mmCIF file of C-alpha atoms and ligand atoms in Angstrom:
data_model
loop_
_atom_site.group_PDB
_atom_site.id
_atom_site.type_symbol
_atom_site.label_atom_id
_atom_site.label_comp_id
_atom_site.label_asym_id
_atom_site.label_seq_id
_atom_site.Cartn_x
_atom_site.Cartn_y
_atom_site.Cartn_z
ATOM 1 C CA MET A 1 14.461 -259.226 104.180
ATOM 2 C CA ILE A 2 12.444 -257.571 101.480
ATOM 3 C CA ASP A 3 9.339 -258.359 103.521
ATOM 4 C CA LYS A 4 10.767 -256.570 106.553
ATOM 5 C CA ILE A 5 11.649 -253.551 104.400
ATOM 6 C CA ASN A 6 8.161 -253.419 102.976
ATOM 7 C CA ALA A 7 6.565 -253.804 106.415
ATOM 8 C CA LEU A 8 8.562 -250.842 107.819
ATOM 9 C CA ARG A 9 7.733 -248.762 104.786
ATOM 10 C CA ALA A 10 4.025 -249.522 105.234
ATOM 11 C CA GLU A 11 4.242 -248.644 108.932
ATOM 12 C CA LEU A 12 5.833 -245.261 108.159
ATOM 13 C CA ALA A 13 3.354 -244.511 105.422
ATOM 14 C CA ALA A 14 0.469 -245.253 107.795
ATOM 15 C CA LEU A 15 1.949 -242.876 110.416
ATOM 16 C CA ALA A 16 2.305 -240.079 107.884
ATOM 17 C CA ALA A 17 -1.247 -240.591 106.664
ATOM 18 C CA SER A 18 -2.964 -240.817 110.068
ATOM 19 C CA GLY A 19 -2.449 -237.119 110.989
ATOM 20 C CA ASP A 20 -2.336 -238.027 114.707
ATOM 21 C CA ALA A 21 -0.168 -235.969 117.030
ATOM 22 C CA VAL A 22 2.994 -238.012 117.426
ATOM 23 C CA ASP A 23 6.163 -237.901 119.471
ATOM 24 C CA VAL A 24 8.531 -237.241 116.591
ATOM 25 C CA GLU A 25 11.679 -237.768 118.601
ATOM 26 C CA ALA A 26 10.499 -241.212 119.737
ATOM 27 C CA LEU A 27 9.882 -242.125 116.090
ATOM 28 C CA ARG A 28 13.327 -240.970 115.092
ATOM 29 C CA ILE A 29 14.869 -243.190 117.773
ATOM 30 C CA LYS A 30 12.705 -246.146 116.797
ATOM 31 C CA TYR A 31 13.566 -246.029 113.091
ATOM 32 C CA LEU A 32 16.685 -244.001 112.453
ATOM 33 C CA SER A 33 18.972 -244.156 115.498
ATOM 34 C CA LYS A 34 21.970 -246.495 115.733
ATOM 35 C CA LYS A 35 19.857 -249.021 117.582
ATOM 36 C CA GLY A 36 16.807 -248.374 115.433
ATOM 37 C CA ALA A 37 14.973 -250.735 113.076
ATOM 38 C CA ILE A 38 16.731 -249.540 109.919
ATOM 39 C CA SER A 39 20.213 -249.885 111.408
ATOM 40 C CA ALA A 40 19.284 -253.431 112.385
ATOM 41 C CA LEU A 41 18.415 -254.152 108.740
ATOM 42 C CA MET A 42 21.698 -252.583 107.648
ATOM 43 C CA ASN A 43 23.497 -255.060 109.921
ATOM 44 C CA ASP A 44 21.524 -257.965 108.489
ATOM 45 C CA PHE A 45 22.447 -256.712 105.006
ATOM 46 C CA ARG A 46 26.036 -257.865 105.546
ATOM 47 C CA THR A 47 24.928 -261.500 105.525
ATOM 48 C CA VAL A 48 22.802 -261.183 102.391
ATOM 49 C CA PRO A 49 23.992 -263.410 99.425
ATOM 50 C CA ALA A 50 25.933 -261.400 96.845
ATOM 51 C CA GLU A 51 23.380 -261.820 94.056
ATOM 52 C CA GLN A 52 20.670 -260.147 96.189
ATOM 53 C CA LYS A 53 22.827 -257.257 97.402
ATOM 54 C CA ARG A 54 22.085 -254.952 94.538
ATOM 55 C CA GLU A 55 18.293 -255.173 94.796
ATOM 56 C CA LEU A 56 18.079 -255.192 98.598
ATOM 57 C CA GLY A 57 20.704 -252.471 98.964
ATOM 58 C CA GLN A 58 18.645 -250.186 96.775
ATOM 59 C CA ALA A 59 15.417 -251.027 98.675
ATOM 60 C CA LEU A 60 17.151 -250.417 101.981
ATOM 61 C CA ASN A 61 18.489 -247.016 100.886
ATOM 62 C CA GLU A 62 15.074 -246.029 99.628
ATOM 63 C CA LEU A 63 13.568 -247.057 102.966
ATOM 64 C CA LYS A 64 16.075 -244.893 104.827
ATOM 65 C CA THR A 65 15.364 -241.865 102.671
ATOM 66 C CA PHE A 66 11.637 -242.455 102.991
ATOM 67 C CA ALA A 67 11.905 -242.748 106.806
ATOM 68 C CA THR A 68 14.001 -239.561 107.050
ATOM 69 C CA ASP A 69 11.588 -237.600 104.833
ATOM 70 C CA THR A 70 8.534 -238.900 106.652
ATOM 71 C CA ILE A 71 9.882 -238.068 110.111
ATOM 72 C CA ASN A 72 11.050 -234.604 109.001
ATOM 73 C CA ALA A 73 7.601 -233.914 107.579
ATOM 74 C CA LEU A 74 5.951 -235.046 110.823
ATOM 75 C CA ARG A 75 8.296 -232.782 112.817
ATOM 76 C CA GLU A 76 7.371 -229.785 110.671
ATOM 77 C CA THR A 77 3.673 -230.449 111.121
ATOM 78 C CA ALA A 78 4.063 -230.751 114.898
ATOM 79 C CA GLU A 79 6.072 -227.495 115.125
ATOM 80 C CA ALA A 80 3.584 -225.603 113.019
ATOM 81 C CA GLY A 81 0.794 -226.784 115.342
ATOM 82 C CA ARG A 82 2.662 -225.585 118.420
ATOM 83 C CA ALA A 83 3.405 -222.174 116.908
ATOM 84 C CA LYS A 84 -0.252 -221.765 116.072
ATOM 85 C CA ALA A 85 -1.267 -222.495 119.675
ATOM 86 C CA ASP A 86 1.063 -219.709 120.884
ATOM 87 C CA VAL A 87 -0.690 -216.967 118.923
ATOM 88 C CA PRO A 88 -3.013 -215.120 121.335
ATOM 89 C CA ASP A 89 -6.677 -215.069 120.464
ATOM 90 C CA LEU A 90 -7.244 -211.357 119.974
ATOM 91 C CA THR A 91 -11.018 -211.735 119.852
ATOM 92 C CA ARG A 92 -11.225 -213.061 123.423
ATOM 93 C CA THR A 93 -12.776 -210.752 126.065
ATOM 94 C CA ALA A 94 -10.135 -209.317 128.380
ATOM 95 C CA ALA A 95 -9.717 -210.827 131.846
ATOM 96 C CA PRO A 96 -11.356 -208.517 134.397
ATOM 97 C CA VAL A 97 -8.879 -206.251 136.241
ATOM 98 C CA ALA A 98 -9.546 -206.157 139.991
ATOM 99 C CA LEU A 99 -9.994 -202.488 140.871
ATOM 100 C CA GLY A 100 -9.262 -201.210 144.367
ATOM 101 C CA THR A 101 -11.772 -199.210 146.374
ATOM 102 C CA ARG A 102 -11.440 -195.999 148.302
ATOM 103 C CA HIS A 103 -10.929 -196.522 152.014
ATOM 104 C CA PRO A 104 -14.047 -195.687 154.056
ATOM 105 C CA LEU A 105 -12.080 -193.188 156.142
ATOM 106 C CA SER A 106 -10.949 -191.414 152.963
ATOM 107 C CA LEU A 107 -14.519 -191.335 151.682
ATOM 108 C CA VAL A 108 -15.826 -189.768 154.883
ATOM 109 C CA ARG A 109 -12.897 -187.353 155.187
ATOM 110 C CA GLU A 110 -13.647 -186.102 151.664
ATOM 111 C CA GLN A 111 -17.341 -185.716 152.525
ATOM 112 C CA ILE A 112 -16.510 -183.666 155.634
ATOM 113 C CA ILE A 113 -14.037 -181.484 153.748
ATOM 114 C CA ASP A 114 -16.545 -180.967 150.944
ATOM 115 C CA ILE A 115 -19.220 -179.699 153.325
ATOM 116 C CA PHE A 116 -16.872 -177.210 155.002
ATOM 117 C CA ARG A 117 -15.461 -176.150 151.646
ATOM 118 C CA ARG A 118 -18.945 -175.009 150.662
ATOM 119 C CA LEU A 119 -18.835 -172.705 153.710
ATOM 120 C CA GLY A 120 -15.559 -171.176 152.569
ATOM 121 C CA PHE A 121 -13.121 -173.257 154.652
ATOM 122 C CA THR A 122 -9.799 -174.200 153.084
ATOM 123 C CA ILE A 123 -7.550 -177.120 153.983
ATOM 124 C CA ALA A 124 -4.569 -176.630 156.293
ATOM 125 C CA GLU A 125 -2.111 -179.285 157.351
ATOM 126 C CA GLY A 126 0.528 -179.635 160.038
ATOM 127 C CA PRO A 127 3.189 -182.152 161.059
ATOM 128 C CA GLU A 128 2.379 -185.394 162.888
ATOM 129 C CA ILE A 129 5.614 -185.137 164.861
ATOM 130 C CA GLU A 130 5.025 -182.015 166.902
ATOM 131 C CA ASP A 131 6.375 -180.068 169.828
ATOM 132 C CA ASP A 132 4.791 -179.519 173.210
ATOM 133 C CA TRP A 133 4.029 -175.878 172.497
ATOM 134 C CA HIS A 134 1.810 -176.496 169.469
ATOM 135 C CA VAL A 135 -0.009 -179.516 170.906
ATOM 136 C CA PHE A 136 -0.459 -178.381 174.517
ATOM 137 C CA GLU A 137 1.159 -175.157 175.732
ATOM 138 C CA SER A 138 -0.312 -172.731 173.173
ATOM 139 C CA LEU A 139 -3.700 -174.425 173.564
ATOM 140 C CA ASN A 140 -3.892 -173.467 177.231
ATOM 141 C CA PHE A 141 -3.194 -176.900 178.690
ATOM 142 C CA ALA A 142 -1.950 -176.469 182.259
ATOM 143 C CA ALA A 143 1.529 -177.883 182.962
ATOM 144 C CA ASP A 144 0.032 -180.728 184.955
ATOM 145 C CA HIS A 145 -2.847 -181.488 182.558
ATOM 146 C CA PRO A 146 -3.356 -185.278 182.370
ATOM 147 C CA ALA A 147 -3.348 -185.297 178.540
ATOM 148 C CA ARG A 148 0.382 -184.540 178.625
ATOM 149 C CA ASP A 149 0.911 -187.678 180.630
ATOM 150 C CA MET A 150 2.990 -190.589 179.318
ATOM 151 C CA GLN A 151 -0.247 -192.604 179.450
ATOM 152 C CA ASP A 152 -1.664 -190.625 176.579
ATOM 153 C CA THR A 153 1.139 -189.112 174.589
ATOM 154 C CA PHE A 154 3.839 -190.839 172.570
ATOM 155 C CA PHE A 155 7.112 -189.009 173.086
ATOM 156 C CA ILE A 156 9.915 -189.257 170.540
ATOM 157 C CA GLY A 157 13.145 -190.369 172.113
ATOM 158 C CA ARG A 158 13.762 -189.001 175.589
ATOM 159 C CA ARG A 159 12.966 -185.386 174.808
ATOM 160 C CA PRO A 160 9.749 -184.337 176.553
ATOM 161 C CA ASP A 161 9.101 -181.605 173.980
ATOM 162 C CA VAL A 162 9.056 -183.804 170.833
ATOM 163 C CA LEU A 163 5.947 -185.924 170.507
ATOM 164 C CA LEU A 164 3.321 -187.371 168.198
ATOM 165 C CA ARG A 165 0.338 -185.036 168.084
ATOM 166 C CA THR A 166 -2.595 -186.298 170.134
ATOM 167 C CA HIS A 167 -5.095 -184.098 168.282
ATOM 168 C CA THR A 168 -5.304 -181.941 165.155
ATOM 169 C CA SER A 169 -5.910 -178.842 167.297
ATOM 170 C CA SER A 170 -2.140 -178.300 166.938
ATOM 171 C CA VAL A 171 -2.777 -177.204 163.344
ATOM 172 C CA GLN A 172 -4.894 -174.321 164.722
ATOM 173 C CA THR A 173 -1.868 -172.774 166.371
ATOM 174 C CA ARG A 174 0.380 -173.529 163.387
ATOM 175 C CA VAL A 175 -1.992 -171.484 161.228
ATOM 176 C CA MET A 176 -2.746 -168.723 163.748
ATOM 177 C CA THR A 177 0.970 -168.054 164.256
ATOM 178 C CA SER A 178 1.615 -167.817 160.526
ATOM 179 C CA GLN A 179 -1.524 -166.148 159.101
ATOM 180 C CA LYS A 180 -3.570 -163.100 159.966
ATOM 181 C CA PRO A 181 -7.363 -163.249 160.465
ATOM 182 C CA PRO A 182 -9.742 -163.802 158.831
ATOM 183 C CA ILE A 183 -8.852 -167.482 159.149
ATOM 184 C CA ARG A 184 -11.214 -170.196 158.017
ATOM 185 C CA ILE A 185 -9.519 -173.579 157.865
ATOM 186 C CA ILE A 186 -10.259 -177.259 158.019
ATOM 187 C CA CYS A 187 -7.471 -179.613 159.112
ATOM 188 C CA PRO A 188 -7.781 -183.337 158.457
ATOM 189 C CA GLY A 189 -5.059 -185.600 159.799
ATOM 190 C CA ARG A 190 -3.821 -188.580 161.740
ATOM 191 C CA VAL A 191 -3.330 -188.406 165.503
ATOM 192 C CA TYR A 192 -1.717 -190.742 168.019
ATOM 193 C CA ARG A 193 -2.508 -191.778 171.573
ATOM 194 C CA ASN A 194 -0.914 -194.373 173.757
ATOM 195 C CA GLU A 195 -3.947 -196.632 174.119
ATOM 196 C CA ALA A 196 -4.236 -200.416 174.194
ATOM 197 C CA ILE A 197 -5.659 -201.525 170.828
ATOM 198 C CA SER A 198 -9.183 -202.934 171.076
ATOM 199 C CA ALA A 199 -12.470 -202.832 169.179
ATOM 200 C CA ARG A 200 -13.130 -199.380 170.663
ATOM 201 C CA ALA A 201 -9.700 -197.756 170.878
ATOM 202 C CA HIS A 202 -6.578 -197.576 168.724
ATOM 203 C CA CYS A 203 -3.183 -195.997 169.117
ATOM 204 C CA PHE A 204 -3.740 -193.957 165.971
ATOM 205 C CA PHE A 205 -6.890 -192.532 164.468
ATOM 206 C CA HIS A 206 -8.030 -189.560 162.384
ATOM 207 C CA GLN A 207 -9.542 -186.206 163.163
ATOM 208 C CA VAL A 208 -10.812 -183.157 161.370
ATOM 209 C CA GLU A 209 -10.433 -179.802 163.031
ATOM 210 C CA ALA A 210 -12.142 -176.604 161.918
ATOM 211 C CA LEU A 211 -11.218 -173.080 162.967
ATOM 212 C CA TYR A 212 -12.815 -169.742 162.159
ATOM 213 C CA VAL A 213 -11.285 -166.516 163.483
ATOM 214 C CA ASP A 214 -12.497 -163.087 162.450
ATOM 215 C CA LYS A 215 -14.105 -159.967 163.863
ATOM 216 C CA ASN A 216 -17.491 -160.654 165.491
ATOM 217 C CA VAL A 217 -17.522 -164.435 165.221
ATOM 218 C CA THR A 218 -20.146 -165.615 167.705
ATOM 219 C CA PHE A 219 -21.517 -168.790 169.216
ATOM 220 C CA ALA A 220 -24.501 -168.408 166.887
ATOM 221 C CA ASP A 221 -22.111 -168.782 163.914
ATOM 222 C CA LEU A 222 -20.743 -171.939 165.479
ATOM 223 C CA ARG A 223 -24.206 -173.377 166.069
ATOM 224 C CA GLN A 224 -25.383 -172.652 162.551
ATOM 225 C CA THR A 225 -22.217 -174.151 161.059
ATOM 226 C CA LEU A 226 -22.733 -177.292 163.144
ATOM 227 C CA LEU A 227 -26.376 -177.620 162.140
ATOM 228 C CA TYR A 228 -25.467 -177.220 158.470
ATOM 229 C CA PHE A 229 -22.713 -179.816 158.790
ATOM 230 C CA ALA A 230 -24.932 -182.330 160.616
ATOM 231 C CA ARG A 231 -27.739 -182.079 158.073
ATOM 232 C CA GLU A 232 -25.408 -182.283 155.060
ATOM 233 C CA MET A 233 -23.662 -185.285 156.569
ATOM 234 C CA PHE A 234 -26.550 -187.251 158.077
ATOM 235 C CA GLY A 235 -29.623 -185.989 156.238
ATOM 236 C CA PRO A 236 -32.008 -183.004 156.453
ATOM 237 C CA GLN A 237 -34.097 -184.512 159.268
ATOM 238 C CA THR A 238 -31.101 -184.470 161.640
ATOM 239 C CA GLU A 239 -31.389 -182.441 164.864
ATOM 240 C CA ILE A 240 -28.445 -181.258 166.948
ATOM 241 C CA ARG A 241 -28.019 -180.629 170.665
ATOM 242 C CA LEU A 242 -25.151 -178.828 172.396
ATOM 243 C CA ARG A 243 -24.125 -179.860 175.902
ATOM 244 C CA PRO A 244 -21.790 -177.728 178.041
ATOM 245 C CA SER A 245 -18.342 -179.288 178.306
ATOM 246 C CA TYR A 246 -14.728 -178.398 178.990
ATOM 247 C CA PHE A 247 -11.687 -178.131 176.733
ATOM 248 C CA PRO A 248 -8.656 -176.059 177.759
ATOM 249 C CA PHE A 249 -8.578 -174.232 174.406
ATOM 250 C CA THR A 250 -12.223 -173.149 174.148
ATOM 251 C CA GLU A 251 -14.432 -171.070 176.415
ATOM 252 C CA PRO A 252 -17.287 -171.754 176.521
ATOM 253 C CA SER A 253 -16.931 -175.356 175.331
ATOM 254 C CA ALA A 254 -19.587 -177.776 174.190
ATOM 255 C CA GLU A 255 -20.095 -181.275 172.909
ATOM 256 C CA MET A 256 -22.481 -181.798 170.058
ATOM 257 C CA ASP A 257 -24.937 -184.681 169.805
ATOM 258 C CA ILE A 258 -27.012 -185.477 166.754
ATOM 259 C CA SER A 259 -30.382 -187.200 166.803
ATOM 260 C CA CYS A 260 -29.623 -190.895 166.391
ATOM 261 C CA ASN A 261 -29.499 -191.566 162.665
ATOM 262 C CA LEU A 262 -30.420 -195.226 163.148
ATOM 263 C CA CYS A 263 -33.667 -194.892 165.086
ATOM 264 C CA GLY A 264 -34.425 -191.279 164.153
ATOM 265 C CA GLY A 265 -34.280 -190.238 167.821
ATOM 266 C CA LYS A 266 -36.783 -192.761 169.187
ATOM 267 C CA GLY A 267 -34.119 -194.638 171.141
ATOM 268 C CA CYS A 268 -32.317 -197.853 170.172
ATOM 269 C CA SER A 269 -29.378 -199.962 171.306
ATOM 270 C CA PHE A 270 -26.985 -197.838 169.228
ATOM 271 C CA CYS A 271 -27.879 -194.615 171.093
ATOM 272 C CA LYS A 272 -28.404 -196.579 174.319
ATOM 273 C CA GLY A 273 -32.046 -195.613 174.338
ATOM 274 C CA THR A 274 -31.352 -191.857 174.533
ATOM 275 C CA GLY A 275 -32.130 -190.931 170.933
ATOM 276 C CA TRP A 276 -28.861 -188.919 170.737
ATOM 277 C CA VAL A 277 -25.277 -189.762 169.788
ATOM 278 C CA GLU A 278 -22.225 -187.632 170.523
ATOM 279 C CA ILE A 279 -20.171 -186.650 167.512
ATOM 280 C CA LEU A 280 -17.805 -183.776 168.243
ATOM 281 C CA GLY A 281 -16.285 -181.199 170.577
ATOM 282 C CA CYS A 282 -16.386 -177.465 169.941
ATOM 283 C CA GLY A 283 -16.381 -174.015 171.478
ATOM 284 C CA MET A 284 -15.284 -170.396 171.223
ATOM 285 C CA VAL A 285 -11.503 -170.096 170.951
ATOM 286 C CA ASP A 286 -10.189 -169.195 174.408
ATOM 287 C CA PRO A 287 -8.723 -165.638 174.407
ATOM 288 C CA ASN A 288 -5.546 -167.096 175.942
ATOM 289 C CA VAL A 289 -5.058 -169.200 172.799
ATOM 290 C CA LEU A 290 -5.533 -166.210 170.487
ATOM 291 C CA GLU A 291 -3.054 -164.177 172.531
ATOM 292 C CA ALA A 292 -0.506 -167.034 172.639
ATOM 293 C CA CYS A 293 -0.594 -166.993 168.843
ATOM 294 C CA GLY A 294 -0.237 -163.222 168.586
ATOM 295 C CA ILE A 295 -3.862 -162.430 167.717
ATOM 296 C CA ASP A 296 -5.506 -159.548 169.589
ATOM 297 C CA SER A 297 -8.377 -161.148 171.523
ATOM 298 C CA LYS A 298 -10.111 -157.762 171.934
ATOM 299 C CA GLU A 299 -10.390 -157.380 168.197
ATOM 300 C CA TYR A 300 -10.955 -160.974 167.125
ATOM 301 C CA THR A 301 -13.018 -163.924 168.250
ATOM 302 C CA GLY A 302 -13.299 -167.400 166.806
ATOM 303 C CA PHE A 303 -14.807 -170.814 167.056
ATOM 304 C CA ALA A 304 -13.185 -174.223 166.778
ATOM 305 C CA LEU A 305 -14.443 -177.755 166.490
ATOM 306 C CA GLY A 306 -12.887 -181.170 166.257
ATOM 307 C CA MET A 307 -14.245 -184.581 165.366
ATOM 308 C CA GLY A 308 -12.992 -188.133 164.923
ATOM 309 C CA ILE A 309 -13.321 -189.429 161.367
ATOM 310 C CA GLU A 310 -13.651 -193.037 162.625
ATOM 311 C CA ARG A 311 -16.557 -191.930 164.808
ATOM 312 C CA ILE A 312 -18.411 -190.259 161.928
ATOM 313 C CA THR A 313 -17.689 -193.272 159.700
ATOM 314 C CA ASN A 314 -19.106 -195.605 162.373
ATOM 315 C CA LEU A 315 -22.253 -193.543 162.519
ATOM 316 C CA LYS A 316 -22.672 -193.677 158.767
ATOM 317 C CA TYR A 317 -21.668 -197.277 158.154
ATOM 318 C CA GLN A 318 -21.942 -199.017 161.559
ATOM 319 C CA VAL A 319 -18.427 -200.437 161.590
ATOM 320 C CA LYS A 320 -18.348 -202.309 164.896
ATOM 321 C CA ASP A 321 -14.620 -202.827 165.352
ATOM 322 C CA LEU A 322 -12.155 -199.934 165.001
ATOM 323 C CA ARG A 323 -9.364 -202.330 164.063
ATOM 324 C CA MET A 324 -11.028 -203.058 160.722
ATOM 325 C CA PHE A 325 -10.019 -199.588 159.543
ATOM 326 C CA SER A 326 -6.327 -200.416 159.666
ATOM 327 C CA GLU A 327 -6.289 -204.130 158.831
ATOM 328 C CA ASN A 328 -7.068 -203.511 155.140
ATOM 329 C CA ASP A 329 -8.959 -206.761 154.656
ATOM 330 C CA VAL A 330 -10.199 -206.463 151.070
ATOM 331 C CA ARG A 331 -13.507 -208.127 151.981
ATOM 332 C CA PHE A 332 -14.180 -205.197 154.316
ATOM 333 C CA LEU A 333 -12.902 -202.566 151.878
ATOM 334 C CA ASP A 334 -14.961 -204.035 149.021
ATOM 335 C CA GLU A 335 -18.129 -203.256 150.960
ATOM 336 C CA PHE A 336 -17.539 -199.596 150.170
ATOM 337 C CA VAL A 337 -17.358 -200.001 146.388
ATOM 338 C CA ALA A 338 -20.721 -198.345 145.886
ATOM 339 C CA ALA A 339 -20.221 -195.618 148.498
ATOM 340 C CA LYS A 340 -19.351 -192.191 147.192
HETATM 341 N N1 DAH B 401 -8.972 -181.697 170.334
HETATM 342 C C1 DAH B 401 -10.115 -182.352 170.927
HETATM 343 C C2 DAH B 401 -9.820 -183.827 171.063
HETATM 344 O O1 DAH B 401 -8.850 -184.278 170.597
HETATM 345 C C3 DAH B 401 -11.333 -182.164 170.062
HETATM 346 C C4 DAH B 401 -11.794 -180.759 170.047
HETATM 347 C C5 DAH B 401 -12.689 -180.328 170.970
HETATM 348 C C6 DAH B 401 -11.326 -179.880 169.109
HETATM 349 C C7 DAH B 401 -13.137 -179.005 171.000
HETATM 350 C C8 DAH B 401 -11.780 -178.561 169.089
HETATM 351 C C9 DAH B 401 -12.678 -178.153 170.065
HETATM 352 O O2 DAH B 401 -11.363 -177.678 168.209
HETATM 353 O O3 DAH B 401 -13.125 -176.858 170.057
HETATM 354 O O4 DAH B 401 -10.587 -184.534 171.658
#
């Protein structure tokens, strides 16, 4: 028996000395539990001859104390190691934080606003849920004008006079009915049209409208404003061209083309070989519109223009599919990190 006691003692001493990471609980079970090695010796102790009891009993007790001390010491070492591992390393470089990017439409909207701000235009906003008067009636749309059609306009509920605005021109009349000239405003906003969603059309998109009403505002003012805008937006080499057009709320009306900013006007697939790309509609505010808003058309004249922000963004960044603007795929958005 004394040999067994000494062997266990040696085993425990070797464990304590080795410094290896150990499963302390497994050791406790192996040596100290009811079915452990030391309990087994205690059982054997009962059969030991009386004259040996004193010596072996003492050795056995010492072994038990030694085992308990050793295992407690190992447990303390293991716990200290774990606590140390939990302390964060304050010298480590921080994990990079993924920063978002500004949406390309926001970037371009801000650029447009910035250019007009330098000409003295201030921002005006209006509601997206509008009434027929502000979107159509006041803007000289005839009662049977196709733009009022269900095909184009989203109506709210069954009321024909509550609808989602189809253009930001409605903000013109909101401002003209509440402010006196001179008026010089720029109105960015979202508009809605009942179109099937495809690479080239969406049921919502964004426009910027500009309106200038004062005494003696002429077509020459409009042209010069457009030229300034085009060159600030697309570069100083840009040329503009105005083509006669029709809008109910302007007379005369025009559409503006800019020299193709991809081929410089030589003709490419983007401008379909013409050297020009269309970017906006404009004209002199129709006297009927001024009068509908309570502005004396004999005293005041004005010009207005409206453009699609998606269109301008496509020209600047060649985004081929309109749907990318609303899908918010971060791989697409990340391409605009460097854009300002
Ligand atoms: N509202 C027109 C549209 O949605 C754009 C437009 C054209 C606005 C001519 C204007 C303008 O102010 O003068 O297509």
